[in-house]
mmCIF file of C-alpha atoms and ligand atoms in Angstrom:
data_model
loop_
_atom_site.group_PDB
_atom_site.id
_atom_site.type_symbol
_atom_site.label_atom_id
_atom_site.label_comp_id
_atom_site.label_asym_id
_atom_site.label_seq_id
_atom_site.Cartn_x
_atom_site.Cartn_y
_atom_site.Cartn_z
ATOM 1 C CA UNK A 1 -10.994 -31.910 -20.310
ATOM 2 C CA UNK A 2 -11.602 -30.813 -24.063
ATOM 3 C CA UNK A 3 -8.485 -33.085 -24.970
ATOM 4 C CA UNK A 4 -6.493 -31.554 -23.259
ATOM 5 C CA UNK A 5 -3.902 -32.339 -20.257
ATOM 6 C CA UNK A 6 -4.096 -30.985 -16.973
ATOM 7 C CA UNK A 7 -1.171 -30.428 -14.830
ATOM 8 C CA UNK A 8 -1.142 -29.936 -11.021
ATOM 9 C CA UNK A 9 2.307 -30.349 -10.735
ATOM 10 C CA UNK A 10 5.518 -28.946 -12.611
ATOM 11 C CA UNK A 11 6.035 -31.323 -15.320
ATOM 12 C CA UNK A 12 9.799 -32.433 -15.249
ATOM 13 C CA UNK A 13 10.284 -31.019 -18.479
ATOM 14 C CA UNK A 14 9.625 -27.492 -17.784
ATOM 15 C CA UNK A 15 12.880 -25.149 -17.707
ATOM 16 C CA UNK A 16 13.155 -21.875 -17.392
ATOM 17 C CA UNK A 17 14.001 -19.866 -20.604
ATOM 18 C CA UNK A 18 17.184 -17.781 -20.827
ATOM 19 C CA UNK A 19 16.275 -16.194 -24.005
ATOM 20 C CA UNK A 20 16.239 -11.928 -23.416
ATOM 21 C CA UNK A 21 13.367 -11.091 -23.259
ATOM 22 C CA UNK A 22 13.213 -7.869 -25.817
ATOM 23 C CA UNK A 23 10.430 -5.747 -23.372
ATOM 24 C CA UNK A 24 12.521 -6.263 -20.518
ATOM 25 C CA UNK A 25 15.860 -6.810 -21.958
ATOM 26 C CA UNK A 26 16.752 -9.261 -18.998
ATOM 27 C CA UNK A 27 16.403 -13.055 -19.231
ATOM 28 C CA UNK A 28 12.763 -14.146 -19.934
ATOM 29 C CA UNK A 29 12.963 -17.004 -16.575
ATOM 30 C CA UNK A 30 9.531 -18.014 -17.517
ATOM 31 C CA UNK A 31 8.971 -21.558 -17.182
ATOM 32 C CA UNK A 32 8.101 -23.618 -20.402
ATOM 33 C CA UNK A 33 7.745 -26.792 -21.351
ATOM 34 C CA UNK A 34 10.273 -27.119 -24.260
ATOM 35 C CA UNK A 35 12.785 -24.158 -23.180
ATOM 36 C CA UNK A 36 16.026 -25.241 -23.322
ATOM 37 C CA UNK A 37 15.281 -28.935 -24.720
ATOM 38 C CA UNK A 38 14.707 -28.976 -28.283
ATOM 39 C CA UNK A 39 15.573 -25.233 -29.537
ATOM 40 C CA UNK A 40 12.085 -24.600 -30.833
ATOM 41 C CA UNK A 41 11.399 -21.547 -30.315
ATOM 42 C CA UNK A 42 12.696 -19.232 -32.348
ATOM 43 C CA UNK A 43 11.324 -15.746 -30.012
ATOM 44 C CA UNK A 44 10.464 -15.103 -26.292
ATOM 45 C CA UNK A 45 7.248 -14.231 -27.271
ATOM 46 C CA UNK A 46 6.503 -18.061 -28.290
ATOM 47 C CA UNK A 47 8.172 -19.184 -25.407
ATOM 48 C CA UNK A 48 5.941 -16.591 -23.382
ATOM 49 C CA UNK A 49 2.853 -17.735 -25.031
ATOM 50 C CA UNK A 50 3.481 -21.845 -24.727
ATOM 51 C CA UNK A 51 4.306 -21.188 -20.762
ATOM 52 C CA UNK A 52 1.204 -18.626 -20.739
ATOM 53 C CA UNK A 53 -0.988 -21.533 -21.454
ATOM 54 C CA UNK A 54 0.904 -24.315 -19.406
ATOM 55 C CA UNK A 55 -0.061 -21.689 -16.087
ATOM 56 C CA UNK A 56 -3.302 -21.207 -17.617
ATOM 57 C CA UNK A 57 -4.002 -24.763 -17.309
ATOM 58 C CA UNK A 58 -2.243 -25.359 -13.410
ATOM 59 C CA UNK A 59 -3.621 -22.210 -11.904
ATOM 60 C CA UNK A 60 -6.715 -20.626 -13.094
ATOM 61 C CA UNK A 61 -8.666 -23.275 -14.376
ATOM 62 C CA UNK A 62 -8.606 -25.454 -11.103
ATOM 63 C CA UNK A 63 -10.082 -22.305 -9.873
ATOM 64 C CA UNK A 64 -13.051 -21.470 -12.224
ATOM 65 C CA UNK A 65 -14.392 -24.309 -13.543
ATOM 66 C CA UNK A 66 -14.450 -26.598 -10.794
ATOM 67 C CA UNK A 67 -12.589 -29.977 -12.571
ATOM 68 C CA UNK A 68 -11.562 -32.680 -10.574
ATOM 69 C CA UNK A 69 -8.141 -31.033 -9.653
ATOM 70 C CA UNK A 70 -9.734 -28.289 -8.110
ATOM 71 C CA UNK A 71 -9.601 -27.225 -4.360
ATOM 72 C CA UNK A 72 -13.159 -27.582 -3.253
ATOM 73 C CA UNK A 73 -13.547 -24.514 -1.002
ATOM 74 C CA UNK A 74 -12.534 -22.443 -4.290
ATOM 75 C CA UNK A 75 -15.045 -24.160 -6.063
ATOM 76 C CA UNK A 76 -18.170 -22.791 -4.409
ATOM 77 C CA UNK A 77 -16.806 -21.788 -1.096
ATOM 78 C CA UNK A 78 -15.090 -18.176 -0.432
ATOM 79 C CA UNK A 79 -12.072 -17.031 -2.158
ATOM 80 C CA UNK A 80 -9.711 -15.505 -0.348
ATOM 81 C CA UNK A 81 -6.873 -12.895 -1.970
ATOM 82 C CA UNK A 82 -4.290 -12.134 -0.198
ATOM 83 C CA UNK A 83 -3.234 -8.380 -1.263
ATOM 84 C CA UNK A 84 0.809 -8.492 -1.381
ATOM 85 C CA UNK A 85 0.537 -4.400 -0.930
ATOM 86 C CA UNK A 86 0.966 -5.216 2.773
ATOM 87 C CA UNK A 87 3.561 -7.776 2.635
ATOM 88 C CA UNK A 88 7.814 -6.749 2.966
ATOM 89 C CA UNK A 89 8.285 -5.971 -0.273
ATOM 90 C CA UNK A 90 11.980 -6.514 0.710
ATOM 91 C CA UNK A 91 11.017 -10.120 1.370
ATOM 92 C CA UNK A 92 8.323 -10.213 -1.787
ATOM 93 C CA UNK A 93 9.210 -14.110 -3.266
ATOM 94 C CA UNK A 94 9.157 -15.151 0.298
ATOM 95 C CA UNK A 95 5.855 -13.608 1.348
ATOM 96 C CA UNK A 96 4.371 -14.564 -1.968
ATOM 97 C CA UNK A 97 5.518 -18.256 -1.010
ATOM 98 C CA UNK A 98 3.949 -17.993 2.687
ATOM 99 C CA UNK A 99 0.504 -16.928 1.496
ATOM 100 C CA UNK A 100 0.534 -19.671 -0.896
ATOM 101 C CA UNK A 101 1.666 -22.104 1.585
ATOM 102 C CA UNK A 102 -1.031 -20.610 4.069
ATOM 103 C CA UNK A 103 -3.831 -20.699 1.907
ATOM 104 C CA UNK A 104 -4.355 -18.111 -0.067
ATOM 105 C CA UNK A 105 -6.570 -19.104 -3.104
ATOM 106 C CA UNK A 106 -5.677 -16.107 -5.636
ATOM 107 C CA UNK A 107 -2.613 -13.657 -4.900
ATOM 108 C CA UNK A 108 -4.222 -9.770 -5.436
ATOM 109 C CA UNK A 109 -1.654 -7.655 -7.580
ATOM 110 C CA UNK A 110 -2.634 -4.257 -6.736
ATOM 111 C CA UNK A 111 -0.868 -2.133 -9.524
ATOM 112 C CA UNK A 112 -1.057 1.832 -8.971
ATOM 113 C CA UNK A 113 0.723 4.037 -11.533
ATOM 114 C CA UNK A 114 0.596 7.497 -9.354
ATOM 115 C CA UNK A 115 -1.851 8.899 -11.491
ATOM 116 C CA UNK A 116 -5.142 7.262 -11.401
ATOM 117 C CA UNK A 117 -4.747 6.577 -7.432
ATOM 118 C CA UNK A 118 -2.165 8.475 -5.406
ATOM 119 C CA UNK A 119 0.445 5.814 -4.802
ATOM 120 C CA UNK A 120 2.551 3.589 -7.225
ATOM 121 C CA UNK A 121 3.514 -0.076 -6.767
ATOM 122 C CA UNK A 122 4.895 -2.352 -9.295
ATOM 123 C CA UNK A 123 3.630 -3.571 -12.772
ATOM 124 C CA UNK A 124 4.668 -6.384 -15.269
ATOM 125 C CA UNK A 125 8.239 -7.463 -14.208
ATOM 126 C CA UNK A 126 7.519 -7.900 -11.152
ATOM 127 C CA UNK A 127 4.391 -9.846 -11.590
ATOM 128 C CA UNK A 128 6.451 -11.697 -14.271
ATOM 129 C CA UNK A 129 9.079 -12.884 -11.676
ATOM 130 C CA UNK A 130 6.768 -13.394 -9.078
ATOM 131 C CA UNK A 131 5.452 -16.377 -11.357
ATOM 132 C CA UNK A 132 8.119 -19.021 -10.477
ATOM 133 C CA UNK A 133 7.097 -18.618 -6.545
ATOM 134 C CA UNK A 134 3.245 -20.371 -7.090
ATOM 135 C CA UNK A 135 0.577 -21.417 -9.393
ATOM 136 C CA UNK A 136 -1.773 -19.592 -7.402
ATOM 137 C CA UNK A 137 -4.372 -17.301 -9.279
ATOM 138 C CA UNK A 138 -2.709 -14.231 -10.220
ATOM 139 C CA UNK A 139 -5.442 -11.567 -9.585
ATOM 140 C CA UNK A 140 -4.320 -8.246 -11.445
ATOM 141 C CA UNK A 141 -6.168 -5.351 -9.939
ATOM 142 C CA UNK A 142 -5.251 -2.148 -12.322
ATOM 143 C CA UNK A 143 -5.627 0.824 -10.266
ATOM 144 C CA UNK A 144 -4.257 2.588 -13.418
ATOM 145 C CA UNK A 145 -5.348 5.366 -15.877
ATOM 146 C CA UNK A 146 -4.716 3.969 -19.337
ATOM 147 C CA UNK A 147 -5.147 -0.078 -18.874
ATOM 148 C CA UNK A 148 -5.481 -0.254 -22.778
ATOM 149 C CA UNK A 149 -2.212 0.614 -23.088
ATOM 150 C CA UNK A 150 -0.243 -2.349 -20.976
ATOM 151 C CA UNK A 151 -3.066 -5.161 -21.092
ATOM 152 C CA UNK A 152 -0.761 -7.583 -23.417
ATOM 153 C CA UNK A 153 1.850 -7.207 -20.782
ATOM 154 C CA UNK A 154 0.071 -7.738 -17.889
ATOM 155 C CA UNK A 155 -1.366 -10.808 -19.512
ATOM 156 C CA UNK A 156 2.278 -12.072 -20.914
ATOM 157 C CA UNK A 157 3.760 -11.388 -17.119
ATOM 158 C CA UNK A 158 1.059 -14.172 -16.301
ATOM 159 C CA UNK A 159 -1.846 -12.346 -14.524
ATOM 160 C CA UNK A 160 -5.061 -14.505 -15.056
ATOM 161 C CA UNK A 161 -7.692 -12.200 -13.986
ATOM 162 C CA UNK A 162 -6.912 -8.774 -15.037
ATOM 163 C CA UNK A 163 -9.621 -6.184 -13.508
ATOM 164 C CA UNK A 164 -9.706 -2.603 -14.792
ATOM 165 C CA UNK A 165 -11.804 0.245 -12.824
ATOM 166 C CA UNK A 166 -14.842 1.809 -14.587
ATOM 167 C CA UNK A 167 -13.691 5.116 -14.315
ATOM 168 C CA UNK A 168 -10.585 4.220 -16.505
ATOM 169 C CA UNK A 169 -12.054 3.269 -19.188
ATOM 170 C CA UNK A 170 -13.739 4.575 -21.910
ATOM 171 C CA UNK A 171 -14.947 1.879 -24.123
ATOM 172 C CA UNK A 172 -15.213 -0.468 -21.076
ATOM 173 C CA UNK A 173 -16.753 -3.058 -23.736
ATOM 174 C CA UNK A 174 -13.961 -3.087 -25.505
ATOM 175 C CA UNK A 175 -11.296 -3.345 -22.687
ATOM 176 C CA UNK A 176 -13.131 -6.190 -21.277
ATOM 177 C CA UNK A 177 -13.423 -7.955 -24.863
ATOM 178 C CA UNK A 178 -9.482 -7.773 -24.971
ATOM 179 C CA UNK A 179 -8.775 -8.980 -21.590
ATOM 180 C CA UNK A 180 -10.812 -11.579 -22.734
ATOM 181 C CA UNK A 181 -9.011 -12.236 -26.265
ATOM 182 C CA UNK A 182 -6.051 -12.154 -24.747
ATOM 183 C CA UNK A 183 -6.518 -15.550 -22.519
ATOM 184 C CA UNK A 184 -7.625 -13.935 -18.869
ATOM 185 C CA UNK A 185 -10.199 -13.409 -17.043
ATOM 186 C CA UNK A 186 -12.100 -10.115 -17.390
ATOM 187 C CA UNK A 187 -13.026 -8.060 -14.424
ATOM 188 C CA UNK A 188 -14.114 -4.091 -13.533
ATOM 189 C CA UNK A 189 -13.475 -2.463 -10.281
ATOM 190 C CA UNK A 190 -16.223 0.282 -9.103
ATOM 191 C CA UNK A 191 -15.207 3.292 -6.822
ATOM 192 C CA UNK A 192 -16.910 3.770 -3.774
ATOM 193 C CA UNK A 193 -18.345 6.283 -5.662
ATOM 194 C CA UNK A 194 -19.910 4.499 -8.763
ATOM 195 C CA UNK A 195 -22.691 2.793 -8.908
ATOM 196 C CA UNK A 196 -23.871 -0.889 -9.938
ATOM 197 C CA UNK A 197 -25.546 -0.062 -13.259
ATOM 198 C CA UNK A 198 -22.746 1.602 -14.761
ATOM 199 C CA UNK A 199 -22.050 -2.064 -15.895
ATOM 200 C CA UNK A 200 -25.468 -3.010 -16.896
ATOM 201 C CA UNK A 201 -24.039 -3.067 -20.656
ATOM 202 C CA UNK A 202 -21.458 -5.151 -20.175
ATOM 203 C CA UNK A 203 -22.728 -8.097 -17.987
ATOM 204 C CA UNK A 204 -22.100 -10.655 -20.742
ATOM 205 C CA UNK A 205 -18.166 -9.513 -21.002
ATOM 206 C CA UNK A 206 -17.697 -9.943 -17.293
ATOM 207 C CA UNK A 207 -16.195 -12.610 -15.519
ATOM 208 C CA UNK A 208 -15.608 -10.575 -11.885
ATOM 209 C CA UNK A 209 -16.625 -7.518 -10.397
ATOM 210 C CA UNK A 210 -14.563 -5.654 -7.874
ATOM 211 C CA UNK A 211 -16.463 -3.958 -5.636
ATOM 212 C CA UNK A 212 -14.264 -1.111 -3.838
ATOM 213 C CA UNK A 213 -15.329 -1.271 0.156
ATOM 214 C CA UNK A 214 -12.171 1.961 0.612
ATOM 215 C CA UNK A 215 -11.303 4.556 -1.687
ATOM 216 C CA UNK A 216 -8.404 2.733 -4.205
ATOM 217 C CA UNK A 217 -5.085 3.828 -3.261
ATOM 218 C CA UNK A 218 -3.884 2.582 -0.036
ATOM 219 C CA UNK A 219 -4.448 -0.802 2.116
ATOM 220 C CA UNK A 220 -5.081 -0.623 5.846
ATOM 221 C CA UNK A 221 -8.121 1.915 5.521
ATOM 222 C CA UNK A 222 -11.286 1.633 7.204
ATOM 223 C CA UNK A 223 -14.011 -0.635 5.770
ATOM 224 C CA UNK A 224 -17.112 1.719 4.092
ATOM 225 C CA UNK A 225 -20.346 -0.175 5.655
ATOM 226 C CA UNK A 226 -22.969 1.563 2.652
ATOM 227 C CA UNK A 227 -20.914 -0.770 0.137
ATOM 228 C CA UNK A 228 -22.822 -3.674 1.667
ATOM 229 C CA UNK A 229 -26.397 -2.283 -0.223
ATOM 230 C CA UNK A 230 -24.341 -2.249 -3.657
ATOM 231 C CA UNK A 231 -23.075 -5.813 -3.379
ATOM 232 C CA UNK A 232 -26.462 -7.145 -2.513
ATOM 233 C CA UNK A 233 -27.694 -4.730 -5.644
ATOM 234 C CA UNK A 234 -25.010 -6.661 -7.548
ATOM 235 C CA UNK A 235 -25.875 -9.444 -6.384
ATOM 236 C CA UNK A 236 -29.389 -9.417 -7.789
ATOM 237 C CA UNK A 237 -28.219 -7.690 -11.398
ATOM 238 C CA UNK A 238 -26.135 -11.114 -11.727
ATOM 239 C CA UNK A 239 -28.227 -13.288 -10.515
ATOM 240 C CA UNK A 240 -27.930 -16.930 -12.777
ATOM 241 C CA UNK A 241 -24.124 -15.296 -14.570
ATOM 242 C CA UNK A 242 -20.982 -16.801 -13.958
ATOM 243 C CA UNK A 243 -19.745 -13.778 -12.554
ATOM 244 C CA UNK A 244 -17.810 -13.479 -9.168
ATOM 245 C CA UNK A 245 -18.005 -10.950 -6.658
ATOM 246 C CA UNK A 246 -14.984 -9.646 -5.255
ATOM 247 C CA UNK A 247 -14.413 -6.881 -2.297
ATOM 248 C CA UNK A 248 -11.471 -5.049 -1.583
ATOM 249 C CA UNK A 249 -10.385 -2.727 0.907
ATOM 250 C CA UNK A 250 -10.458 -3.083 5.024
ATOM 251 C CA UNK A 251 -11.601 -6.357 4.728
ATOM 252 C CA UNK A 252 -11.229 -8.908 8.387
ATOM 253 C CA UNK A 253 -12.794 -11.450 10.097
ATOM 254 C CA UNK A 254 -15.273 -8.403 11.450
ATOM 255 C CA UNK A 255 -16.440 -7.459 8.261
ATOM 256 C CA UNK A 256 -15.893 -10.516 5.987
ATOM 257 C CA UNK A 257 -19.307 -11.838 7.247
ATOM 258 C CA UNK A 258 -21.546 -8.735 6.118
ATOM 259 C CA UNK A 259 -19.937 -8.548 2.442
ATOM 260 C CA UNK A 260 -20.145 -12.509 2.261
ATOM 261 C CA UNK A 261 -24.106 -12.504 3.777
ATOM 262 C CA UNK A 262 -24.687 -9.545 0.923
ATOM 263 C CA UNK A 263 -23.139 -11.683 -2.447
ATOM 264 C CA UNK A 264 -19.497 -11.432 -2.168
ATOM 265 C CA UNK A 265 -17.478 -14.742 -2.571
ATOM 266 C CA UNK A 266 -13.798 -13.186 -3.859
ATOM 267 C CA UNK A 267 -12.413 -11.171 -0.503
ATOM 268 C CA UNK A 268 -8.669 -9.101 -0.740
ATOM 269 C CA UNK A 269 -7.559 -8.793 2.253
ATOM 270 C CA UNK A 270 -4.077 -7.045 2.749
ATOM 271 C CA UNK A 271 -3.237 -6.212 6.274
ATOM 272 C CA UNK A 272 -5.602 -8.316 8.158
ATOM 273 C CA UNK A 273 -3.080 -11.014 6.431
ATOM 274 C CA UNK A 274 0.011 -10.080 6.467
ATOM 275 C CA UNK A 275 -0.504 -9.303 10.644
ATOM 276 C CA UNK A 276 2.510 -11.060 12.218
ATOM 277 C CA UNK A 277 5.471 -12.724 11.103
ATOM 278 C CA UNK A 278 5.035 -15.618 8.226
ATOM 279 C CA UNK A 279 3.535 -18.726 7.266
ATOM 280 C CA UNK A 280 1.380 -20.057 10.599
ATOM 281 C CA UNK A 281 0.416 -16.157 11.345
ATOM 282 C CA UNK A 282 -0.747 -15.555 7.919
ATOM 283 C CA UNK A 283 -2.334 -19.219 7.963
ATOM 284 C CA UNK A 284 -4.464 -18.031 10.861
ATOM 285 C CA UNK A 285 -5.529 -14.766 9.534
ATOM 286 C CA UNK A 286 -6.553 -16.750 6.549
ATOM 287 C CA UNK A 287 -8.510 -19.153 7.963
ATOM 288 C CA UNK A 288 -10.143 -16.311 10.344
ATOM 289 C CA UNK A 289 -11.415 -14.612 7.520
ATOM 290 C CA UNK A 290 -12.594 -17.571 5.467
ATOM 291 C CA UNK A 291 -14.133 -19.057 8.344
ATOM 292 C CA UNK A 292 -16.175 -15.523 9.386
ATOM 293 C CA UNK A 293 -16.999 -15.683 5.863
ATOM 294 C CA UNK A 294 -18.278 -18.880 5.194
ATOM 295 C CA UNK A 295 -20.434 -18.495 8.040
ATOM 296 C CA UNK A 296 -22.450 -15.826 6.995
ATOM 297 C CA UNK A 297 -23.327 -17.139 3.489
HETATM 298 C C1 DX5 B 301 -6.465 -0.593 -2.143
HETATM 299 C C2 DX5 B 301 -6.082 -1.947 -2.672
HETATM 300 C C3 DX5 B 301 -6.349 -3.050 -1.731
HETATM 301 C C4 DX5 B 301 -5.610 -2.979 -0.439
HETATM 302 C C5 DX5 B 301 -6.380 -3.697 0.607
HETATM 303 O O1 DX5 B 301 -6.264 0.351 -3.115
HETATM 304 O O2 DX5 B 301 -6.765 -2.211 -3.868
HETATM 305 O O3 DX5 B 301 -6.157 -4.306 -2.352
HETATM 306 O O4 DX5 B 301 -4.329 -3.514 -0.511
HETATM 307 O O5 DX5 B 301 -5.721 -3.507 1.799
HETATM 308 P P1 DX5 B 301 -6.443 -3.702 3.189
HETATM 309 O O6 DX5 B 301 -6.959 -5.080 3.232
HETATM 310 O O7 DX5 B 301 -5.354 -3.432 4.166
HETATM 311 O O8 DX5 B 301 -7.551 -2.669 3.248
HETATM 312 ZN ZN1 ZN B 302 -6.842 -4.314 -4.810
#
C-alpha cells in the first residue's frame, strides 16, 4: 500500500540496537532493521525513528485501516484493550505476552504522574521495553498534567495512539496536531465530569475519544451507568468521522453490552482481564467481553 512494504512478521534482519540511548542512558534495545548490520546510523535517535516506522507499519496500521493483513474483528468488530494496570507488574513482559497471545487487540498504557490523578504508574522506559514483547497496538492513555511536555517520548518509546485528557490541556488543538505530527494516533480522554462538546472544535484533529465510565485514577472501580447518554451523544457528534470510541473504567461482560449498544467500539478493560492466572484465563475474559459486546451492537 502507497509503495510501501508491509510486514506481519519480524523481518530476519531486524536486531536490536546497543547504541545508549542518551534520554535513558541505557542501551536503546529497540528493534531496527539495519542496527547492527551496516553501521548506518550515526545516533539513537535515527535508529529510534527507522524502528518507529517499521512498528508503525506491523502494528497500528493492520489495525486502522483495514488492509489485507488486518485481523477482521479489529477491522469493524470491537476492540478490546487490555489495561496492564491490573496485571503483576512483577511479571509485566510476561503478562504483556499472555494478553497478546489471548487476544487482546491494543495493550492500554495507563500512565499517571501523581499529580493529575492520585496514583503514579510508569511512563516511557517502560513502554519502550515493553515493545520487544508484541506488535500489538500500543494505546497510551496520559492520565498526566503537562502531556506537552513528554509527547516526543511517549511517541519514540513506541506508543501509537497517544490520548491526552481535556482537562490537561490548554490548547487541546494544538496537542492533538502534535500527536499527530509526530506519527500517532491522536486521542482525548473526558472526565466523568466533562461533557461531549468540549471537543466540538477539534473533531477534525481526532482520531479516538476516550470516554471515562470511572473517575481516572484507579482500575477495579465501579462502572458509572449516566456515561452511557454521553457515548450515544458522541456517537451522534461523529457520526460519518473516522473517529473511534473508546471506554475505560469498570468495564465486563455486564456492562460491555450497554457502552457497545450506545457507540463504543474501543473497550479497556483491566481487572475483568487479568481475573485468574495467565494465558487461557485471560483468553476467556477476553472473549467474554468481546462476545457481550458484539452482541449488543
Ligand atoms: C483508570 C484507568 C483504567 C483502569 C481500568 O484510571 O484509566 O484503564 O485500569 O481498570 P478496570 O477495568 O479495572 O476498571
Ligand atoms: Zn486507561
Amino acid at each position: 500500500q502507497g509503495g510501501q512494504q508491509w510486514w506481519t512478521v519480524r523481518p530476519a534482519s531486524a536486531r536490536e540496537c546497543s547504541a545508549i540511548d542518551p534520554q535513558w542512558g541505557s542501551p536503546c534495545g529497540i528493534l531496527c532493521l539495519d542496527a547492527g548490520i551496516n553501521g548506518r546510523h550515526q545516533s539513537c535517535e535515527s535508529l529510534n525513528a527507522r524502528s518507529l516506522s517499521f512498528r508503525r507499519r506491523t502494528a497500528i496500521t493492520p489495525s486502522w485501516t483495514g488492509t489485507a493483513q488486518a485481523d477482521m474483528h479489529v477491522d469493524d468488530g470491537i476492540i478490546i484493550a487490555p489495561s496492564i494496570l491490573a496485571s503483576n507488574f512483577s511479571r509485566l513482559a510476561d503478562e504483556v505476552s499472555a494478553i497478546d497471545r489471548a487476544g487482546a487487540d491494543w495493550i492500554h498504557l495507563d500512565v499517571m504522574d501523581g499529580h493529575f490523578v492520585p496514583n503514579l504508574t510508569f511512563g516511557p522506559p517502560v513502554i519502550k521495553a515493553l515493545r520487544h514483547v508484541t506488535d500489538r497496538t500500543f494505546d497510551a492513555h496520559l492520565m498526566v498534567s503537562n502531556p506537552d511536555a513528554l509527547l516526543d517520548s511517549y511517541a519514540k518509546a513506541g506508543a501509537e495512539i497517544i490520548t491526552v485528557h481535556a482537562e490537561a490541556c490548554p490548547h487541546l488543538d494544538r496537542t492533538l496536531s502534535r500527536i499527530r505530527e509526530l506519527g500517532c494516533r491522536a486521542g482525548v480522554s473526558l472526565n466523568p465530569h466533562s461533557p461531549a462538546d468540549v471537543l466540538a472544535n477539534v473533531l477534525d484533529r481526532l482520531d479516538l475519544i476516550l470516554v471515562m465510565t470511572v473517575n481516572p485514577g484507579f482500575g477495579g472501580q465501579s462502572f458509572i451507568g449516566e456515561m452511557v447518554e454521553k457515548i450515544a451523544t458522541i456517537r451522534q457528534m461523529t457520526a460519518g468521522r473516522d473517529i473511534v470510541i473508546e471506554v475505560d473504567g469498570g468495564i465486563t461482560a455486564e456492562t460491555a453490552p450497554l457502552v457497545a449498544a450506545a457507540g463504543a467500539r474501543a473497550l479497556v478493560a483491566g481487572s475483568a482481564v487479568f481475573k485468574g492466572d495467565g494465558e487461557a484465563a485471560y483468553r476467556a475474559n477476553i472473549d467474554a467481553i468481546r462476545t457481550a459486546a458484539a452482541a449488543a451492537r
